[in-house]
Short mmCIF file of C-alpha atoms and ligand atoms in Angstrom, two decimals:
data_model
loop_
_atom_site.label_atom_id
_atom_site.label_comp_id
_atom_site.label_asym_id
_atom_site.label_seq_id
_atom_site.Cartn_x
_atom_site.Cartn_y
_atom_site.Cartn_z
CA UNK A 136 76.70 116.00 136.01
CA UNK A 137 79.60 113.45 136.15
CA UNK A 138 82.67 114.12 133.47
CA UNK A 139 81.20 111.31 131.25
CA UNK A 140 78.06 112.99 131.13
CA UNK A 141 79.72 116.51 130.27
CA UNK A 142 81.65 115.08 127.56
CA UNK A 143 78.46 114.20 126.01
CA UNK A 144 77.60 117.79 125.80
CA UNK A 145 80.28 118.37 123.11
CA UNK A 146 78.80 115.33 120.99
CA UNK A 147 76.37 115.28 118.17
CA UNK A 148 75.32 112.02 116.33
CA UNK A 149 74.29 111.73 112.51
CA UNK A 150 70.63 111.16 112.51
CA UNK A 151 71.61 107.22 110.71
CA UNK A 152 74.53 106.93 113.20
CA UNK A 153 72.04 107.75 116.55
CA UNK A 154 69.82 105.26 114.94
CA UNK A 155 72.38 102.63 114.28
CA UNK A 156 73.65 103.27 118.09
CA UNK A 157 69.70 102.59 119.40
CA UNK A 158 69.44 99.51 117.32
CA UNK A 159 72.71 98.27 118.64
CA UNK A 160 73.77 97.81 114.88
CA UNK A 161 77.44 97.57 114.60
CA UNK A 162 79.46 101.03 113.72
CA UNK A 163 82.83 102.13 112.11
CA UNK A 164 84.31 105.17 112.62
CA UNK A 165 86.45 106.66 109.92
CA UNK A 166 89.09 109.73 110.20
CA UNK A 167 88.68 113.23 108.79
CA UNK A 168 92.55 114.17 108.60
CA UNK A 169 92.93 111.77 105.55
CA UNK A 170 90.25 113.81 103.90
CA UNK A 171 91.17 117.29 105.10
CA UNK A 172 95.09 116.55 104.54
CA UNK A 173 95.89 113.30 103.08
CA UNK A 174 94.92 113.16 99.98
CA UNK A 175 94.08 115.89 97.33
CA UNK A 176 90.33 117.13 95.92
CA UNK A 177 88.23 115.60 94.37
CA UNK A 178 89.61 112.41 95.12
CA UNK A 179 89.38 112.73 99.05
CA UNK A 180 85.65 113.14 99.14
CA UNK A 181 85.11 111.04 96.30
CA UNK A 182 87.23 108.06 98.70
CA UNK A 183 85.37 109.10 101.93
CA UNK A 184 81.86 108.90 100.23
CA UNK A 185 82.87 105.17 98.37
CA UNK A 186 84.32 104.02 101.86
CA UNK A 187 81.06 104.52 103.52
CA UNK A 188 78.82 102.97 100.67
CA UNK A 189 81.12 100.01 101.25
CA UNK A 190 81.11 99.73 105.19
CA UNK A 191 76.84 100.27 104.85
CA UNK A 192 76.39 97.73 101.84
CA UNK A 193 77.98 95.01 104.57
CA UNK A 194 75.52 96.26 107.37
CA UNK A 195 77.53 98.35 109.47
CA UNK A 196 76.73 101.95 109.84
CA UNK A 197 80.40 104.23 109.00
CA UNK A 198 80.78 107.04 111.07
CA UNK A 199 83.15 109.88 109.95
CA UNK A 200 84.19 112.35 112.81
CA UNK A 201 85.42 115.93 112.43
CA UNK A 202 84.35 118.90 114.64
CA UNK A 203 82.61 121.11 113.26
CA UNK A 204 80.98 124.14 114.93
CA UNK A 205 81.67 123.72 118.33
CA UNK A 206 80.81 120.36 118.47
CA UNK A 207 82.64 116.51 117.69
CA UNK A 208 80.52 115.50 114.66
CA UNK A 209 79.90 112.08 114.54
CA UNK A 210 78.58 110.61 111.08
CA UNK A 211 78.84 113.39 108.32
CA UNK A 212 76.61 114.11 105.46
CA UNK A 213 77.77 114.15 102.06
CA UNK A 214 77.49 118.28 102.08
CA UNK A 215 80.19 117.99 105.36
CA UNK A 216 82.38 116.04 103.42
CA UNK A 217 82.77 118.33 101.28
CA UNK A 218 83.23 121.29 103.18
CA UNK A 219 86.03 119.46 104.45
CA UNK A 220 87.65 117.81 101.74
CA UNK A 221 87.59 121.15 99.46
CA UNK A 222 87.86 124.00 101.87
CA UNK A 223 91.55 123.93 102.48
CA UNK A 224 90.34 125.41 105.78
CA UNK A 225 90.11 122.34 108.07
CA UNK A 226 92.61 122.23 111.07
CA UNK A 227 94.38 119.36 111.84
CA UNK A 228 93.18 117.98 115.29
CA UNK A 229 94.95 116.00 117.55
CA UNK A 230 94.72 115.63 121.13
CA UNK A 231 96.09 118.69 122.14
CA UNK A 232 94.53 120.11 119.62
CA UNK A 233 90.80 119.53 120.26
CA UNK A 234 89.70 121.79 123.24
CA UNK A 235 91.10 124.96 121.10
CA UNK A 236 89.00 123.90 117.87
CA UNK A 237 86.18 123.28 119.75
CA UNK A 238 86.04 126.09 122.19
CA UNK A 239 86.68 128.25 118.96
CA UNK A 240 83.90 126.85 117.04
CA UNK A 241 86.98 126.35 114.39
CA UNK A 242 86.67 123.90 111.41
CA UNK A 243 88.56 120.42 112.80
CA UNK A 244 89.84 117.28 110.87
CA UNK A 245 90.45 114.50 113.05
CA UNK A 246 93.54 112.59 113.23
CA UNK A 247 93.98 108.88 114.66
CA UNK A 248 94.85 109.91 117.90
CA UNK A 249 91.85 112.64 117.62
CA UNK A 250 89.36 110.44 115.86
CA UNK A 251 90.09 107.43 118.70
CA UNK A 252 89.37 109.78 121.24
CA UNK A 253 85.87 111.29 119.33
CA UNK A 254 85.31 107.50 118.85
CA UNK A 255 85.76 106.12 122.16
CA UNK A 256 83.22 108.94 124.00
CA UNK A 257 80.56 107.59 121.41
CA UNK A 258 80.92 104.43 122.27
CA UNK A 259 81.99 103.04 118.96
CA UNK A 260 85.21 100.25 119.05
CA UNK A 261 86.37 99.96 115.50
CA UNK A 262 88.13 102.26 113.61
CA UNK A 263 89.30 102.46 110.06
CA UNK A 264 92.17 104.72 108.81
CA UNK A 265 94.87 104.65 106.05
CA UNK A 266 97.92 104.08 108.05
CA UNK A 267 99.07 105.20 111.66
CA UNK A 268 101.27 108.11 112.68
CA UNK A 269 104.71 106.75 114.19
CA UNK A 270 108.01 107.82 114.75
CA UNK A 271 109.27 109.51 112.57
CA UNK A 272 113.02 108.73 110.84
CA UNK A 273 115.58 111.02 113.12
CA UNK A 274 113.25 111.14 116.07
CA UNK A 275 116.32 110.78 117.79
CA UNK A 276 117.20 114.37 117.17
CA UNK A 277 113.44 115.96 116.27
CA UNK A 278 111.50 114.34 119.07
CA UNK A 279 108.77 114.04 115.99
CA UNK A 280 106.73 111.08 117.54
CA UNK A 281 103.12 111.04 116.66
CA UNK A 282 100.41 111.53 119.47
CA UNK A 283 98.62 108.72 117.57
CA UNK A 284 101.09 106.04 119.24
CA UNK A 285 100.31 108.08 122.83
CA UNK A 286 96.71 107.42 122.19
CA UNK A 287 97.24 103.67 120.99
CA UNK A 288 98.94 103.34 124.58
CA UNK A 289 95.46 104.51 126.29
CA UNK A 290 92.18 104.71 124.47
CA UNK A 291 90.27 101.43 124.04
CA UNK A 292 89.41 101.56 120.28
CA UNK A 293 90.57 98.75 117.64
CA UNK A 294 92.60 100.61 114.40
CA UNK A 295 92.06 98.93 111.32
CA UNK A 296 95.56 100.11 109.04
CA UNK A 297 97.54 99.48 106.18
CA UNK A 298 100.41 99.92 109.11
CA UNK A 299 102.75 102.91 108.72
CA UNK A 300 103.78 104.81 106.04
CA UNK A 301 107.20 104.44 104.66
CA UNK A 302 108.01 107.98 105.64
CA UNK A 303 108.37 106.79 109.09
CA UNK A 304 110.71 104.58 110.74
CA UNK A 305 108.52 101.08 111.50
CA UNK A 306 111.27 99.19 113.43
CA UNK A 307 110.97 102.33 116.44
CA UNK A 308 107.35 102.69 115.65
CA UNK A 309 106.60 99.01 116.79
CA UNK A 310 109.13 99.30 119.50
CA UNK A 311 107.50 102.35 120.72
CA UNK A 312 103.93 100.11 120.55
CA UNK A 313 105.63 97.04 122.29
CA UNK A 314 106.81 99.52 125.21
CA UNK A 315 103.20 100.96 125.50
CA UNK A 316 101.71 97.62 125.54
CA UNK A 317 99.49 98.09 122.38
CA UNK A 318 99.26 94.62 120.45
CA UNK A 319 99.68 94.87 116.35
CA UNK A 320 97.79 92.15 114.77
CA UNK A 321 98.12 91.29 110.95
CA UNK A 322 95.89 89.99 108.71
CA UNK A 323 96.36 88.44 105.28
CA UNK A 324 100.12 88.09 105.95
CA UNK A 325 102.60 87.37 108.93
CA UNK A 326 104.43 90.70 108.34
CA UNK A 327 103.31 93.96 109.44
CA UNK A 328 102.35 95.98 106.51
CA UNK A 329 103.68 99.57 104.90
CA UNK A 330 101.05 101.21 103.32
CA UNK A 331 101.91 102.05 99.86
CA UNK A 332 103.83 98.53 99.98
CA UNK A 333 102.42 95.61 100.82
CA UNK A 334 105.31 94.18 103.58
CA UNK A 335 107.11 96.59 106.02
CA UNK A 336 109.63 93.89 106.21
CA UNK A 337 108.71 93.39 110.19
CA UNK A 338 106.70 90.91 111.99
CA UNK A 339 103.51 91.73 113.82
CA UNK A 340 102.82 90.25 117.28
CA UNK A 341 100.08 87.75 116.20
CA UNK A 342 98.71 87.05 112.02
CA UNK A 343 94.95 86.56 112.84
CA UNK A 344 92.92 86.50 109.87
CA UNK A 345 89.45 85.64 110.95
CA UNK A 346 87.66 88.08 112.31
CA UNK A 347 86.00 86.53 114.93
CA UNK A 348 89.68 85.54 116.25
CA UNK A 349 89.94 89.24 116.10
CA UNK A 350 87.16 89.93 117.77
CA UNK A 351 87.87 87.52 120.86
CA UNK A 352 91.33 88.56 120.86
CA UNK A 353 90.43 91.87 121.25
CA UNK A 354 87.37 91.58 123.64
CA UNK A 355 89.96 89.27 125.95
CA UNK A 356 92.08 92.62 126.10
CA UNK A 357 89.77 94.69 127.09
CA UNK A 358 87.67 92.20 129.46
CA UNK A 359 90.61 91.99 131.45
CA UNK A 360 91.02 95.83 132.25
CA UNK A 361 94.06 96.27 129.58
CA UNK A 362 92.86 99.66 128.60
CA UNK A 363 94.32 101.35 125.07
CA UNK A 364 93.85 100.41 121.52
CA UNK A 365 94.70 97.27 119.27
CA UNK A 366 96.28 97.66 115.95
CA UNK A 367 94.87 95.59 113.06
CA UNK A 368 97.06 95.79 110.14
CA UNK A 369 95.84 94.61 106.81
CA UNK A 370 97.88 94.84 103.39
CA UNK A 371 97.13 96.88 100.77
CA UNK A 372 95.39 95.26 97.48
CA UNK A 373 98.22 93.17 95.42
CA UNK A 374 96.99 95.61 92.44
CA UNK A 375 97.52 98.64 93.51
CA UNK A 376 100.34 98.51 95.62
CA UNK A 377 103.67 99.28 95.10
CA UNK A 378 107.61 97.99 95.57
CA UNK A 379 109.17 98.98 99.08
CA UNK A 380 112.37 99.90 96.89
CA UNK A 381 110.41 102.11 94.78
CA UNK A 382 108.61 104.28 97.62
CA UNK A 383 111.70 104.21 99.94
CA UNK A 384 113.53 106.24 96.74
CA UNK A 385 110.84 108.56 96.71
CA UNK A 386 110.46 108.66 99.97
CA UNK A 387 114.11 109.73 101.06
CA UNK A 388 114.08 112.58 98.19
CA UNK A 389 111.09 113.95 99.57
CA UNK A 390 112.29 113.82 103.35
CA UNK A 391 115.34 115.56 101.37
CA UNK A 392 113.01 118.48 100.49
CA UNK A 393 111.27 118.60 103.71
CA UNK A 394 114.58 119.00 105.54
CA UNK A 395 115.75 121.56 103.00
CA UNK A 396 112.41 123.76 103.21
CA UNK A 397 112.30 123.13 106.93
CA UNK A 398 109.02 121.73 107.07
CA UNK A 399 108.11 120.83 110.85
CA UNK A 400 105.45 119.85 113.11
CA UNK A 401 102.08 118.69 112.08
CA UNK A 402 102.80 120.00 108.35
CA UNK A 403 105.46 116.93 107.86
CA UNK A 404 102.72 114.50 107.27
CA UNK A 405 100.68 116.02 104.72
CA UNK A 406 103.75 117.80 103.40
CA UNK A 407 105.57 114.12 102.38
CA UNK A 408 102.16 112.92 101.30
CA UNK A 409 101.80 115.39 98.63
CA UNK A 410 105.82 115.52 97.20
CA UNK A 411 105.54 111.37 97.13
CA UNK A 412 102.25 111.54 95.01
CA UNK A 413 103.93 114.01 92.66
CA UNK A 414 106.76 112.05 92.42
CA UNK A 415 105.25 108.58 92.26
CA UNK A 416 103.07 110.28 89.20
CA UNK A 417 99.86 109.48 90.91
CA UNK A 418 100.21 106.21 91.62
CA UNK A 419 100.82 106.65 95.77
CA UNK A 420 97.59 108.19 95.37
CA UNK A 421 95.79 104.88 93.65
CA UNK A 422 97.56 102.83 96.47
CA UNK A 423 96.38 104.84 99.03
CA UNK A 424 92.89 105.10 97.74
CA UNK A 425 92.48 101.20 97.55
CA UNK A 426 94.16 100.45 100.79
CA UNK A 427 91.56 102.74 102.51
CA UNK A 428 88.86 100.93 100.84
CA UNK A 429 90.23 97.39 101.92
CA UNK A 430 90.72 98.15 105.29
CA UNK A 431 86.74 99.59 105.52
CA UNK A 432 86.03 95.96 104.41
CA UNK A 433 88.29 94.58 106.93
CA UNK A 434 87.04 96.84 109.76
CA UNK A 435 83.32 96.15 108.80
CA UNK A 436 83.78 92.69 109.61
CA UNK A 437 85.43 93.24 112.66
CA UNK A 438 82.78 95.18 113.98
CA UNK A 439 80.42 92.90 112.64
CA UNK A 440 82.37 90.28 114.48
CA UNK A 441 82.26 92.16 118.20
CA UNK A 442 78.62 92.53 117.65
CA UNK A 443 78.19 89.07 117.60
CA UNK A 444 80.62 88.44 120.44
CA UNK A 445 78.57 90.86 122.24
CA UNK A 446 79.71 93.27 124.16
CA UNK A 447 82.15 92.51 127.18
CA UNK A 448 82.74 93.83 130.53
CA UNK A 449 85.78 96.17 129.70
CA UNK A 450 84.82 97.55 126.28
CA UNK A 451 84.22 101.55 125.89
CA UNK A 452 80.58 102.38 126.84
CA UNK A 453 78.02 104.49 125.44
N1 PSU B 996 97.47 108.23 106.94
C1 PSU B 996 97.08 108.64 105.72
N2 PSU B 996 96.85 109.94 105.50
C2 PSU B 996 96.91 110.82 106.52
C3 PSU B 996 97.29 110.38 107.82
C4 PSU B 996 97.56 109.07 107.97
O1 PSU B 996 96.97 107.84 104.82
O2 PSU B 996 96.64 111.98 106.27
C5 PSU B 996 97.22 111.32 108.97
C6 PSU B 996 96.46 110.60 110.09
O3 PSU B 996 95.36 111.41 110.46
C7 PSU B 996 97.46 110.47 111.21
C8 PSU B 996 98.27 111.69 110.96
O4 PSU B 996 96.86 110.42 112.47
O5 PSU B 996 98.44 111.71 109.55
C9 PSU B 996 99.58 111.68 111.69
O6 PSU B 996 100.10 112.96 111.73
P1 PSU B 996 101.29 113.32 112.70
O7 PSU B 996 102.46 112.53 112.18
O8 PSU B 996 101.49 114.82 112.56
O9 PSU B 996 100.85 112.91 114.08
MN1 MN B 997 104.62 114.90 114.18
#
């Protein structure tokens, strides 16, 4: 058995997404941290199960990954998304997470870097999240940089995002991209955005808003051996999003609190998320809802788009 072929052990396929995958029909996968962590219940599943109406009613089958016993789920039923949006129990799984999880037959979210991983041993090239991990602000002295930017560096998968959260510090986490070599395409505007806010104030490499552009863009890459992911960054909806000055407020009182009740490691994240929804009165939590949603639409077309182009000599196989 070759190590591609072992890998396969540890996968199981959806019934619709196996399908999809033998039809060659086009496929998004989707994250299971942002259920599990990001955002509170009901609204988590409730956002998971709307995404993947949204991403089917445009053709392309959505494939949520978590690992569930013993195995990397890919495609969940509505019952598993809500075992892991309500149990509280789901571990947070990145990279070096994942063989622990697994081998323990342990309840797993997936997080970018562990959902581009999951992805990329399916054989599926888009995938839609919220926003990335990044470096965090004061890196310099907590070495917090996420494992998502790592992954960016090396697994071929394109990650459709509302860019980076504004608890993070954008200028390094581009700089960090640029020295991995992982592009950061924007879409609907020339700036990269900041999830709750529409402009991070920062230029992405290349605005490409078509998504066949995209799509040739991206097969290019990975035609000519450039292994890793792409980042496509998409705005979130004018409506629903909110002023940089506003969340940068909130955001520095709750990295206040997080300091004070010395909150580290992977419980920063989730810990931030929660204090800025509190504080924002909800309406992080509106922003982040709809931004998910647009960037399903985005992704849908992109992998609608790669279909079409067909698929190219470097891409991620089955
Ligand atoms: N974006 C969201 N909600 C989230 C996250 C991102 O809107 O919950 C999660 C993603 O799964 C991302 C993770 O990969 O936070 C980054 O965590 P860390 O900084 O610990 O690597
Ligand atoms: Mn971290």
């Amino acid at each position: 058995m070759t190590a591609e072929d072992l890998a396969q052990t540890w996968l199981v396929r959806s019934p619709p997404v196996a399908a999809a995958q033998a039809a060659r029909r086009p496929i998004v996968a989707l994250e299971s941290t942002l259920i599990a962590h990001g955002m509170p219940y009901p609204e988590n599943v409730g956002t998971a199960r709307a995404v993947q109406a949204l991403i089917r009613s445009m053709g392309v089958e959505p494939a949520t990954i978590a690992v569930i016993g013993g195995r990397i789920r890919i495609g969940l039923s509505d019952d598993e998304l809500e075992l892991l949006g309500r149990s509280g129990q789901a571990q947070k799984v990145s990279r070096r997470d994942l063989p622990a999880v697994l081998a323990g037959g342990e309840l797993g979210a997936t997080t970018v870097a562990g959902t581009m991983i999951c992805a990329a041993l399916a054989g599926i090239e888009v995938f839609v999240t919220g926003g990335i991990g990044g470096v965090h602000r004061g890196a310099q002295e907590t070495f917090d940089i996420s494992a998502d930017l790592q992954e960016l560096a090396k697994t071929s998968v394109a990650v459709v995002c509302a860019g980076a959260k504004s608890i993070l510090d954008i200028a390094l986490t581009l700089e960090y991209l640029e020295t991995q070599g992982v592009p950061v395409l924007s879409c609907e505007q020339d700036n990269f955005a900041a999830f709750y806010a529409r402009d991070s104030g920062f230029r992405a490499d290349h605005r490409l808003d078509d998504p066949a552009q995209q799509a040739r863009f991206i097969r290019t890459k990975w035609d000519l051996g450039l292994a890793g992911g792409v980042v496509l960054s998409a705005p979130v909806p004018q409506a629903a999003a909110m002023a940089r000055e506003e969340i940068d407020a909130v955001t520095l009182q709750a990295l206040a609190e997080a300091r004070r009740k010395g909150v580290t490691g992977k419980a920063v994240t989730p810990f931030l998320l929660d204090r800025i929804k509190l504080l924002t009165g909800g309406r992080s939590l509106a922003a982040n809802v709809a931004l998910v949603k647009h960037n399903a639409e985005v992704g849908a077309r992109l992998a609608l788009a790669l279909a079409q182009a067909g698929r190219g000599a470097g891409a991620a196989s089955p």
